[in-house]
Structure formats: structure tokens, C-alpha cells
Amino acid sequence: MKTTVFLGALTVAGLAAGAAGAATLDDVKARGTLNCGVSTGLVGFAAPDDNGEWSGFDVSLCRAVAAAVLGDPTAVEFVPTTGKTRFTALASGEVDMLARNTTWTFSRDVDLKFTFTGVNYYDGQGFMVPKALGVSSAKELDGATVCIQTGTTTELNLADFFRVNNMSYEPVPIETNAEAQQQFLASACDVYTTDASGLAATRATFETPGDFIILPEIISKEPLGPLVRHGDDEWGDIVTWTLNALVAAEELGVTSANAKDMASAATDNPEINRLLGTEGSLGEMLGLGNDWALMAITAGGNYGEIFEKNIGENTPIGLARGLNAQYTDGGLLYTPPFR
Amino acid sequence: MTTLSDPPAESFKLSMLVYDTRYRAITFQIIALIAFLTLVGWLANNTIQNLADLGKEPSFGFMFEPAGYDINQRLIDYSSQSSHLRAAFVGLLNTLLVAVLGCITATIVGVIVGVLRLSGNWLIARLMTVYVEMFRNVPVLMWIVLCMAILIESLPAPSAFRGDDPASTMKLFDSVAITNRGVYVPEPLFARGLGDISVFGAFDISLDLIAILLVLGGSIFVSRRIGKKADATQEATGIRPRTWHIRTGVLLLPVIVLLGLLGFHFGYPELKGFNFAGGTHMRNSLIALWLALSLYTAAFIAEIVRAGILAISSGQSEAAAALGLRSNRIMSLVILPQALRVIIPPLISQYLNLTKNSSLAIAVGYMDITGTLMGITLNQTGRELETVLLGMLVYLAISLSISSVMNLYNNRVKLVER
């Protein structure tokens, strides 16, 4: 281990140390905090408030995992990562998991050696333009200047979209969302493109959100989800099933308000009992306490609660559930059974 | 009687490697070299082994796969279907472009500021001091971001040029458009161009450009011959014949005739759709980076120039003044040539610094080699080790070439001692 840490410091920011520390769960327990990679600041998904307290949709997932593993939703060290630094941070072991609007793609899963542990937001790439431009469709964007965060899947989709539609564009590559926003608001680019949820979140922070429209075309599938390093299946299972527990809790009607009551005594729904640990030993199978799901759910609520609180229609970001509704409501959220 | 015999030939014993001072120094150096190479080998082997354990054996095959992303500023043909290698090359050219532009501007500004800082005029000297201290003491990244922010926020968007009563108009007889996306200037076009010649199928070189350069080179050669002839006449007769009008004619006429034959004209930028089209587009990212790097490095060069000038004894300028030279000629003919041998060695470092600092380009979205190879390619392929190694090699190569060229120049101007 010592040699590998030394090597890591010398060469590739400790790529090797990550491989040596395969038992992430033990590391996290020994450390007492979960290192969670998040975005550098995207309101609604992950952003620090005035007191430096992180909150948001992705942040809630980090807190839920910390609660499930350590019993404390505040035992999280948030590591802000950019589109460029995120994978190195995860591969090198600087973070235990990444919850950062990251699209699940074949090459990231297979070639970059990461394991995606589910989808917490079904998204697609969209375009935002000022209303004054008078554009109503992405097909009218020939010759436009497009601001884009570099190193993302959106960069590749954008190139494909314009090439397939025989249109030209001028890409303005930007490192972070904040810089892209500055250029876009100063009209240094006509269009800002990223995941539609990110566009909505960015627009919500504008002084006059009404002056901008998000074009109807969604040009790609962007299943966003948390990911962990390849090769540590136990840890991957924990993140997967914590996310599943939050989704299942919504489906089963377990909320942050009633979860404790439901867990105090067995209910007449056996799946709720297994989820909350009053029946069976699902928690032990994961190497956690039997109340792991209860802790995760009470940390920030079930999936629906987290959604409504951070990015839902009553927030400035105002995203409809859409694809992210439960399968019972015509959405795509469908967890494997807890049994 | 005794006979003299040769002293017995000393046989070589292994212990002499340590105890004999003739061999000891070499022994230790060889041991140190072996130890060092072992360490390097162990590190490399360990890295490869650990990457292999992660399932990511080092390989450079990805460089030949399609890159998939677009680059806005490209000096050679490139599309999103080109390979990562070509993308890296585009980035390399962009790095070189900003480095060359930056070094030239920084030298000009630096020399002027350095000389003015020694000016007898109190106000000018103090103003130059303020400039130097301002730029020397604030990180270059902030100057880059500041330049970009000023360009973006203070200049009009292309939409301001639209409509019957636009808020902004194009400058210089409607030929230059200054917007917050960059500056659009007229581009030279040829109605009867000679076309391009493809070099190894990798990039094209304009035949027009080659023709113009050839003609210009010939003109300069002829012009110098005329100058030499004038020198000889002056040497022989003491009277210098008037040649400037002939030399100007020789320099200009052939090029003008060639341009006329090629159908030279300007392509003006005009508003088209969202942006200006036509003309040459100098992006704000390039301008901001160029400006910030030049001004920042110029502050250091100014100090080097000042130190070089102060190193020349004041007797030199007094002697030159006694010969009746004016002060600007004293500076250019007596002081600066002598100061150069003090100035050039640290100047090389400043050129290297400027080139390396250009890797901060991504802060303003300029796609240099750090942005393409060590940025997007790294990110899309996840090959950190390979891309970073390649990037380091490229910067090493650039830096070594700059310093070897500058050292050649240094050898030419340094004081020849007899």
C-alpha cells in the first residue's frame, strides 16, 4: 500500500491507490465520513448555500448513502468536481462515489472502468436561447455560437446533431457552468446547451428567467446517475440499493414523516417490513445495520420528496416529474423488488 | 651489478575500485546511475502493473479513433470525425500561434517599457513602474480572465449591429466588426488563386502564399544586392548614390503585379444569421489570452531590459554623446547592443514561461493543446497517463526548441573576446 501511494503521488494522482483500497466500505467506516464527488455548483442539484452547507438533488443522494452506511446524513465530505476532473477524482480514490449529473454511457461503464449504480434522473440534452433571438426550434440554429461545458457527453452530442442536420456552429468551450452562464448572459454565445434539467436549474438563477426559452428538441438520452469505481461490487451494491430504497419508499408510501412509525412495528405490507428492517435481514446482507434504509429515507425523504424539495415544480427550477415519475404514474422509475 | 628492471606490473584488483582514488569517482557514479535507472524502471513498471490491474493497460491506440468533438479555431482542416491525433495537432498549432504572437508582442512592449522606466521624465518613469509592479504581482490567470471579462462585457453583441438603426456600426469604412465574440477583419482572397498543395495528405499549403513569399524573397535579395553595390560605390568614391527609390520599387512592384495577376481582393465580414460571416475571425479567447500573456510577460522583460541597460557603464553613453550622437541613437547603436548579452539569457526563460503559461488557455475557452489533448481527449477517453505524458513531451519539445534557437542567437550577439 505504501508503495502504491508513493507511486500515485508521483504519477497519476494515485490511480493505483484506488485499486489497492478495494474495500471502500471499510475505508468509509474507518474514516467516519463519506467522500462524495459533486458538481462545482448547479443550483437544485448540488450547490452550497450561504452558510456553506451543501444541498440539492445529487447532494441528497450522498447524504442518504452516508446515513445508510454511517447512520449520519451529515457525515459527508463534499468534493466539488468539474466535468474534467470528476473521473480522475473517482478513479484515484479521492472520492468514494460520484453523484454529479453524470451520463451513463457505454464507454464510461466499460472502458473507463466505472460502475453506474442506477439512474437518479432521466434527462436529455436541450438548448436554451434568449427569447429576443426569435428562434423556436433547434433546427433553426445554423451558424449559431454555442456555449458548452467541455469534456461532457453534450459536447459529442452537439457535434453529432449539427453534423447530421448539415448545420454549422461555433463552439465556445467552457470549463464550468458558472463561466458558461456569464458568457451566455453577455450574449457572447447565442445558445447554451447542456442537459435540460441543468438548463432549467441555470435559468432559475437568472435575474429575468422569462427572457429565455428552452427549445423543444431534446437531442439525446442522458440517464444521469451515481457511479463508483469498478471492482468493488459490495460498495456498488450499497449505492445501488440506497438509491433503490429511496425510489421504493416513494412507491410504497414511506416518507420521512412516517418512516419511523412504520419501522417501530411490523406493518401488514411485507415489502415495507423488509425495506425498513422489521422483517428479514437485508441490511446485514449489505454489511450494514438493518435500519440502513430507514436512515437513508429519514435523511432527506424518499425519492419524490427529494425531487419536490430540490428541483420540483414548486421550486424556482420547476421541473415536472415527466420521465422521472414512478412507473405506476407513467414514468420510468421502477426498482427491483426488496426481497 | 644490479640491473634495472621495470617495476612489477600492478595487477588490477577489484578492491581498487573503492580504495584507489583513480577509480573511486567513476565507481560511485556508475553505482548511482544504476540505482537511478532501477528506481525509474521500478516506477514505470509499477505504474504499468497497477494500471493493468485496473484493466487500463497503457496504449496509444485511442489517438487514431475519431475525436467526436468540434474545435472552433483550427489552422488546419479538422472535423468532429477527425482523429484524436489530429485534434491534438490542431491544439498544438493553436498553442504555437499564441506563443509566437505573445513572444513578439511581449518583447516589443517589454523593451519599450524597460527603456522608458529609465527615462529622465519623472511621470513616464513612474507610470512604467506602476505598470511593471501591477503585472508582476498578480497571477497571470487573473489577467487572462480579466481581459476576457472586459472583452465580453464591454463590447457589443452581433445583434447590436442588426436593424435599421443599429446600436453599433462597423469600424474603418465598414470593414472591421468589433463584437464580444471577437474581431472580424477583412480576409485576403484571390479571384484566380493557384489552389492548394497537399502535404502527405495531412494538411494543405496555399500555392498563392508560396508564390508571394518566393517573389518577396527574390525582391529582398535584389534589393540587398543594390544596397551592397551602393556601399561599394561609397567606399570607392566617398559619395553614396541615392538608391532608396529603386529599392522600394524592387520590393513592392513585383508583389503588386503578382497580387494583380492572382486577382487579389478583400472579403469583408457581413452579418449573416446569428453571427458575422466572411472575413477573418479573431476570437476573443485568442485576443484575451494574447493580450494578457504579452502584458504579463512584458513586465518581466521590462525588468530584464532595465537591468541590462543599467549593466552598461555610463561612460559608454557619455563617450557616445561626446561623439555627437543623439540620445535615441546612443540607445540603439551603443547601449542596447551591449546590453543584449545580459538580456538574452533571462529573456529565453521568459519566452519559455510565456509558452508554458499559454496552457491556462482553457480558462477563456481557447483550444490549445491543453484544451484538446489534455482536456477533452483525456476526458472522453479516460486515458490520463497517456495524454498527460504526450502533453508533457510536447511542451518539452517546444521549450527545448525555443531555447536552442535563442541560444544560437545568444552565441551570435555575445561579446567576442580576443
Tab-separated table of N, CA and C in Angstrom, chain B residues 107-219:
chain	number	residue	atom	x	y	z
B	107	THR	N	8.009	41.144	-26.299
B	107	THR	CA	9.347	41.707	-26.482
B	107	THR	C	9.265	43.189	-26.813
B	108	ILE	N	8.354	43.525	-27.753
B	108	ILE	CA	8.243	44.932	-28.147
B	108	ILE	C	7.836	45.785	-26.949
B	109	VAL	N	6.744	45.376	-26.280
B	109	VAL	CA	6.261	46.150	-25.133
B	109	VAL	C	7.319	46.186	-24.036
B	110	GLY	N	7.936	45.023	-23.788
B	110	GLY	CA	8.912	44.931	-22.703
B	110	GLY	C	10.101	45.858	-22.916
B	111	VAL	N	10.634	45.875	-24.145
B	111	VAL	CA	11.797	46.726	-24.408
B	111	VAL	C	11.413	48.194	-24.245
B	112	ILE	N	10.248	48.577	-24.802
B	112	ILE	CA	9.835	49.983	-24.694
B	112	ILE	C	9.665	50.373	-23.226
B	113	VAL	N	8.946	49.522	-22.474
B	113	VAL	CA	8.696	49.855	-21.062
B	113	VAL	C	10.003	49.885	-20.285
B	114	GLY	N	10.885	48.911	-20.548
B	114	GLY	CA	12.154	48.854	-19.825
B	114	GLY	C	12.988	50.102	-20.060
B	115	VAL	N	13.020	50.579	-21.310
B	115	VAL	CA	13.790	51.779	-21.621
B	115	VAL	C	13.134	53.003	-20.997
B	116	LEU	N	11.781	53.058	-21.107
B	116	LEU	CA	11.077	54.233	-20.581
B	116	LEU	C	11.172	54.315	-19.065
B	117	ARG	N	11.343	53.145	-18.416
B	117	ARG	CA	11.407	53.171	-16.964
B	117	ARG	C	12.665	53.896	-16.499
B	118	LEU	N	13.634	53.983	-17.386
B	118	LEU	CA	14.864	54.682	-17.035
B	118	LEU	C	14.834	56.122	-17.541
B	119	SER	N	13.671	56.520	-18.070
B	119	SER	CA	13.563	57.851	-18.665
B	119	SER	C	13.799	58.924	-17.602
B	120	GLY	N	14.307	60.070	-18.064
B	120	GLY	CA	14.510	61.184	-17.147
B	120	GLY	C	13.196	61.849	-16.778
B	121	ASN	N	12.159	61.578	-17.574
B	121	ASN	CA	10.841	62.163	-17.304
B	121	ASN	C	10.212	61.442	-16.119
B	122	TRP	N	10.011	62.169	-15.019
B	122	TRP	CA	9.553	61.554	-13.775
B	122	TRP	C	8.231	60.822	-13.986
B	123	LEU	N	7.277	61.493	-14.663
B	123	LEU	CA	5.932	60.925	-14.813
B	123	LEU	C	5.985	59.612	-15.600
B	124	ILE	N	6.685	59.637	-16.733
B	124	ILE	CA	6.747	58.421	-17.563
B	124	ILE	C	7.406	57.284	-16.785
B	125	ALA	N	8.525	57.591	-16.120
B	125	ALA	CA	9.234	56.545	-15.387
B	125	ALA	C	8.338	55.948	-14.308
B	126	ARG	N	7.584	56.778	-13.586
B	126	ARG	CA	6.720	56.258	-12.520
B	126	ARG	C	5.557	55.455	-13.090
B	127	LEU	N	4.987	55.946	-14.199
B	127	LEU	CA	3.878	55.203	-14.829
B	127	LEU	C	4.340	53.796	-15.213
B	128	MET	N	5.551	53.728	-15.763
B	128	MET	CA	6.070	52.416	-16.168
B	128	MET	C	6.312	51.541	-14.941
B	129	THR	N	6.749	52.144	-13.842
B	129	THR	CA	6.940	51.380	-12.612
B	129	THR	C	5.610	50.784	-12.145
B	130	VAL	N	4.564	51.622	-12.201
B	130	VAL	CA	3.243	51.138	-11.785
B	130	VAL	C	2.825	49.961	-12.660
B	131	TYR	N	3.014	50.090	-13.972
B	131	TYR	CA	2.649	49.007	-14.894
B	131	TYR	C	3.395	47.720	-14.535
B	132	VAL	N	4.702	47.845	-14.366
B	132	VAL	CA	5.507	46.649	-14.109
B	132	VAL	C	5.079	45.983	-12.803
B	133	GLU	N	4.911	46.787	-11.762
B	133	GLU	CA	4.567	46.185	-10.472
B	133	GLU	C	3.179	45.561	-10.505
B	134	MET	N	2.248	46.221	-11.219
B	134	MET	CA	0.889	45.684	-11.306
B	134	MET	C	0.890	44.297	-11.933
B	135	PHE	N	1.604	44.158	-13.023
B	135	PHE	CA	1.544	42.882	-13.742
B	135	PHE	C	2.426	41.825	-13.098
B	136	ARG	N	3.529	42.267	-12.491
B	136	ARG	CA	4.413	41.263	-11.900
B	136	ARG	C	3.813	40.613	-10.676
B	137	ASN	N	2.921	41.338	-9.984
B	137	ASN	CA	2.491	40.877	-8.668
B	137	ASN	C	1.114	40.253	-8.633
B	138	VAL	N	0.476	40.125	-9.790
B	138	VAL	CA	-0.838	39.474	-9.827
B	138	VAL	C	-0.714	38.255	-10.755
B	139	PRO	N	-1.255	37.099	-10.338
B	139	PRO	CA	-1.114	35.892	-11.167
B	139	PRO	C	-1.662	36.091	-12.570
B	140	VAL	N	-1.023	35.456	-13.516
B	140	VAL	CA	-1.373	35.668	-14.921
B	140	VAL	C	-2.776	35.159	-15.225
B	141	LEU	N	-3.224	34.115	-14.499
B	141	LEU	CA	-4.573	33.598	-14.750
B	141	LEU	C	-5.613	34.698	-14.564
B	142	MET	N	-5.407	35.529	-13.521
B	142	MET	CA	-6.383	36.591	-13.271
B	142	MET	C	-6.372	37.622	-14.379
B	143	TRP	N	-5.194	37.904	-14.916
B	143	TRP	CA	-5.154	38.857	-16.028
B	143	TRP	C	-5.878	38.282	-17.238
B	144	ILE	N	-5.711	36.986	-17.466
B	144	ILE	CA	-6.384	36.360	-18.612
B	144	ILE	C	-7.888	36.462	-18.453
B	145	VAL	N	-8.371	36.078	-17.254
B	145	VAL	CA	-9.817	36.099	-17.018
B	145	VAL	C	-10.337	37.530	-17.078
B	146	LEU	N	-9.545	38.471	-16.531
B	146	LEU	CA	-9.975	39.871	-16.545
B	146	LEU	C	-10.082	40.385	-17.979
B	147	CYS	N	-9.063	40.108	-18.799
B	147	CYS	CA	-9.104	40.556	-20.194
B	147	CYS	C	-10.349	40.009	-20.892
B	148	MET	N	-10.618	38.710	-20.662
B	148	MET	CA	-11.780	38.084	-21.299
B	148	MET	C	-13.071	38.741	-20.818
B	149	ALA	N	-13.158	38.960	-19.495
B	149	ALA	CA	-14.386	39.546	-18.940
B	149	ALA	C	-14.609	40.931	-19.528
B	150	ILE	N	-13.537	41.717	-19.659
B	150	ILE	CA	-13.684	43.062	-20.219
B	150	ILE	C	-14.171	42.974	-21.663
B	151	LEU	N	-13.566	42.076	-22.443
B	151	LEU	CA	-13.966	41.946	-23.846
B	151	LEU	C	-15.425	41.531	-23.959
B	152	ILE	N	-15.834	40.564	-23.122
B	152	ILE	CA	-17.199	40.045	-23.226
B	152	ILE	C	-18.222	41.069	-22.772
B	153	GLU	N	-17.910	41.741	-21.657
B	153	GLU	CA	-18.925	42.602	-21.054
B	153	GLU	C	-18.991	43.977	-21.712
B	154	SER	N	-17.880	44.470	-22.268
B	154	SER	CA	-17.897	45.857	-22.721
B	154	SER	C	-18.188	45.988	-24.213
B	155	LEU	N	-17.975	44.935	-24.982
B	155	LEU	CA	-18.175	45.067	-26.425
B	155	LEU	C	-19.605	44.661	-26.795
B	156	PRO	N	-20.123	45.199	-27.900
B	156	PRO	CA	-21.500	44.883	-28.295
B	156	PRO	C	-21.608	43.472	-28.880
B	157	ALA	N	-22.753	42.852	-28.677
B	157	ALA	CA	-23.025	41.550	-29.286
B	157	ALA	C	-23.333	41.757	-30.758
B	158	PRO	N	-23.204	40.717	-31.586
B	158	PRO	CA	-23.509	40.880	-33.010
B	158	PRO	C	-24.928	41.403	-33.254
B	159	SER	N	-25.849	41.092	-32.342
B	159	SER	CA	-27.228	41.530	-32.553
B	159	SER	C	-27.333	43.054	-32.510
B	160	ALA	N	-26.346	43.713	-31.855
B	160	ALA	CA	-26.389	45.179	-31.779
B	160	ALA	C	-26.127	45.818	-33.136
B	161	PHE	N	-25.623	45.041	-34.092
B	161	PHE	CA	-25.327	45.574	-35.410
B	161	PHE	C	-26.526	45.444	-36.351
B	162	ARG	N	-27.586	44.795	-35.858
B	162	ARG	CA	-28.722	44.468	-36.719
B	162	ARG	C	-29.743	45.599	-36.733
B	163	GLY	N	-30.621	45.588	-37.689
B	163	GLY	CA	-31.725	46.540	-37.731
B	163	GLY	C	-31.385	47.788	-38.534
B	164	ASP	N	-32.409	48.664	-38.694
B	164	ASP	CA	-32.224	49.879	-39.496
B	164	ASP	C	-31.409	50.911	-38.744
B	165	ASP	N	-31.564	50.922	-37.426
B	165	ASP	CA	-30.846	51.917	-36.631
B	165	ASP	C	-30.024	51.179	-35.576
B	166	PRO	N	-28.961	50.514	-36.013
B	166	PRO	CA	-28.234	49.640	-35.089
B	166	PRO	C	-27.520	50.424	-33.997
B	167	ALA	N	-27.356	49.771	-32.840
B	167	ALA	CA	-26.672	50.399	-31.711
B	167	ALA	C	-25.183	50.523	-31.986
B	168	SER	N	-24.662	49.630	-32.834
B	168	SER	CA	-23.231	49.675	-33.141
B	168	SER	C	-23.034	49.596	-34.645
B	169	THR	N	-21.933	50.118	-35.097
B	169	THR	CA	-21.635	50.012	-36.520
B	169	THR	C	-20.226	49.493	-36.692
B	170	MET	N	-19.939	49.026	-37.892
B	170	MET	CA	-18.606	48.514	-38.160
B	170	MET	C	-17.643	49.674	-38.349
B	171	LYS	N	-16.398	49.430	-37.935
B	171	LYS	CA	-15.401	50.497	-37.972
B	171	LYS	C	-14.627	50.460	-39.306
B	172	LEU	N	-13.827	51.490	-39.533
B	172	LEU	CA	-12.907	51.544	-40.676
B	172	LEU	C	-13.602	51.263	-42.014
B	173	PHE	N	-14.478	52.184	-42.419
B	173	PHE	CA	-15.194	52.054	-43.695
B	173	PHE	C	-15.944	50.724	-43.770
B	174	ASP	N	-16.639	50.392	-42.679
B	174	ASP	CA	-17.483	49.192	-42.701
B	174	ASP	C	-16.707	47.908	-42.967
B	175	SER	N	-15.434	47.845	-42.544
B	175	SER	CA	-14.680	46.634	-42.868
B	175	SER	C	-14.326	45.823	-41.623
B	176	VAL	N	-14.327	46.434	-40.463
B	176	VAL	CA	-13.944	45.717	-39.253
B	176	VAL	C	-15.108	45.724	-38.269
B	177	ALA	N	-15.493	44.540	-37.785
B	177	ALA	CA	-16.571	44.452	-36.806
B	177	ALA	C	-15.972	44.025	-35.474
B	178	ILE	N	-16.173	44.845	-34.454
B	178	ILE	CA	-15.650	44.505	-33.131
B	178	ILE	C	-16.828	44.094	-32.258
B	179	THR	N	-16.901	42.812	-31.911
B	179	THR	CA	-18.029	42.314	-31.134
B	179	THR	C	-17.506	41.590	-29.906
B	180	ASN	N	-18.434	41.182	-29.045
B	180	ASN	CA	-17.989	40.463	-27.857
B	180	ASN	C	-17.749	38.983	-28.174
B	181	ARG	N	-17.790	38.625	-29.445
B	181	ARG	CA	-17.393	37.267	-29.833
B	181	ARG	C	-16.059	37.276	-30.538
B	182	GLY	N	-15.516	38.459	-30.712
B	182	GLY	CA	-14.241	38.541	-31.392
B	182	GLY	C	-14.237	39.681	-32.389
B	183	VAL	N	-13.132	39.823	-33.065
B	183	VAL	CA	-12.973	40.887	-34.038
B	183	VAL	C	-12.968	40.251	-35.422
B	184	TYR	N	-13.811	40.777	-36.294
B	184	TYR	CA	-13.858	40.267	-37.663
B	184	TYR	C	-13.161	41.270	-38.563
B	185	VAL	N	-12.100	40.859	-39.238
B	185	VAL	CA	-11.376	41.768	-40.130
B	185	VAL	C	-11.462	41.203	-41.551
B	186	PRO	N	-11.259	42.058	-42.571
B	186	PRO	CA	-11.321	41.564	-43.949
B	186	PRO	C	-10.259	40.495	-44.181
B	187	GLU	N	-10.594	39.519	-45.002
B	187	GLU	CA	-9.608	38.480	-45.283
B	187	GLU	C	-9.131	38.608	-46.726
B	188	PRO	N	-7.861	38.327	-46.987
B	188	PRO	CA	-7.364	38.398	-48.359
B	188	PRO	C	-7.879	37.212	-49.169
B	189	LEU	N	-8.400	37.491	-50.350
B	189	LEU	CA	-8.907	36.419	-51.220
B	189	LEU	C	-8.293	36.571	-52.603
B	190	PHE	N	-8.245	35.495	-53.321
B	190	PHE	CA	-7.685	35.533	-54.669
B	190	PHE	C	-8.736	35.037	-55.654
B	191	ALA	N	-9.056	35.890	-56.641
B	191	ALA	CA	-10.076	35.505	-57.620
B	191	ALA	C	-9.542	34.408	-58.532
B	192	ARG	N	-8.238	34.461	-58.842
B	192	ARG	CA	-7.643	33.447	-59.715
B	192	ARG	C	-6.532	32.737	-58.949
B	193	GLY	N	-6.894	32.151	-57.819
B	193	GLY	CA	-5.900	31.504	-56.965
B	193	GLY	C	-5.283	30.283	-57.628
B	194	LEU	N	-4.123	29.889	-57.173
B	194	LEU	CA	-3.424	28.740	-57.752
B	194	LEU	C	-3.849	27.441	-57.089
B	195	GLY	N	-4.665	27.539	-56.054
B	195	GLY	CA	-5.093	26.325	-55.354
B	195	GLY	C	-4.119	25.949	-54.261
B	196	ASP	N	-4.356	24.772	-53.702
B	196	ASP	CA	-3.538	24.320	-52.577
B	196	ASP	C	-2.718	23.111	-52.981
B	197	ILE	N	-1.656	22.907	-52.242
B	197	ILE	CA	-0.882	21.682	-52.436
B	197	ILE	C	-0.961	20.894	-51.135
B	198	SER	N	-1.233	19.604	-51.274
B	198	SER	CA	-1.429	18.782	-50.077
B	198	SER	C	-0.100	18.160	-49.651
B	199	VAL	N	0.230	18.297	-48.395
B	199	VAL	CA	1.476	17.740	-47.876
B	199	VAL	C	1.171	16.443	-47.138
B	200	PHE	N	1.580	15.326	-47.695
B	200	PHE	CA	1.350	13.988	-47.118
B	200	PHE	C	-0.130	13.757	-46.819
B	201	GLY	N	-1.020	14.497	-47.469
B	201	GLY	CA	-2.437	14.358	-47.182
B	201	GLY	C	-2.814	14.842	-45.812
B	202	ALA	N	-1.873	15.404	-45.067
B	202	ALA	CA	-2.158	15.812	-43.696
B	202	ALA	C	-2.689	17.234	-43.631
B	203	PHE	N	-2.072	18.130	-44.377
B	203	PHE	CA	-2.575	19.499	-44.398
B	203	PHE	C	-2.237	20.143	-45.732
B	204	ASP	N	-2.905	21.256	-46.009
B	204	ASP	CA	-2.738	21.932	-47.286
B	204	ASP	C	-1.911	23.192	-47.120
B	205	ILE	N	-1.108	23.479	-48.119
B	205	ILE	CA	-0.378	24.744	-48.122
B	205	ILE	C	-0.830	25.511	-49.351
B	206	SER	N	-1.155	26.770	-49.154
B	206	SER	CA	-1.656	27.585	-50.249
B	206	SER	C	-0.527	27.919	-51.221
B	207	LEU	N	-0.735	27.592	-52.494
B	207	LEU	CA	0.279	27.893	-53.513
B	207	LEU	C	0.431	29.398	-53.687
B	208	ASP	N	-0.689	30.137	-53.478
B	208	ASP	CA	-0.629	31.594	-53.583
B	208	ASP	C	0.391	32.142	-52.610
B	209	LEU	N	0.308	31.625	-51.388
B	209	LEU	CA	1.209	32.115	-50.344
B	209	LEU	C	2.652	31.815	-50.711
B	210	ILE	N	2.892	30.590	-51.225
B	210	ILE	CA	4.255	30.222	-51.601
B	210	ILE	C	4.763	31.154	-52.688
B	211	ALA	N	3.901	31.415	-53.692
B	211	ALA	CA	4.306	32.283	-54.794
B	211	ALA	C	4.673	33.666	-54.275
B	212	ILE	N	3.827	34.204	-53.388
B	212	ILE	CA	4.094	35.554	-52.880
B	212	ILE	C	5.399	35.572	-52.090
B	213	LEU	N	5.601	34.552	-51.272
B	213	LEU	CA	6.819	34.504	-50.464
B	213	LEU	C	8.056	34.407	-51.357
B	214	LEU	N	7.944	33.588	-52.416
B	214	LEU	CA	9.078	33.433	-53.335
B	214	LEU	C	9.429	34.772	-53.974
B	215	VAL	N	8.392	35.454	-54.503
B	215	VAL	CA	8.630	36.737	-55.164
B	215	VAL	C	9.223	37.736	-54.185
B	216	LEU	N	8.662	37.740	-52.974
B	216	LEU	CA	9.142	38.678	-51.954
B	216	LEU	C	10.599	38.378	-51.607
B	217	GLY	N	10.915	37.076	-51.496
B	217	GLY	CA	12.298	36.694	-51.189
B	217	GLY	C	13.247	37.171	-52.278
B	218	GLY	N	12.834	36.970	-53.547
B	218	GLY	CA	13.655	37.419	-54.661
B	218	GLY	C	13.864	38.921	-54.609
B	219	SER	N	12.786	39.654	-54.318
B	219	SER	CA	12.883	41.115	-54.266
B	219	SER	C	13.878	41.545	-53.205
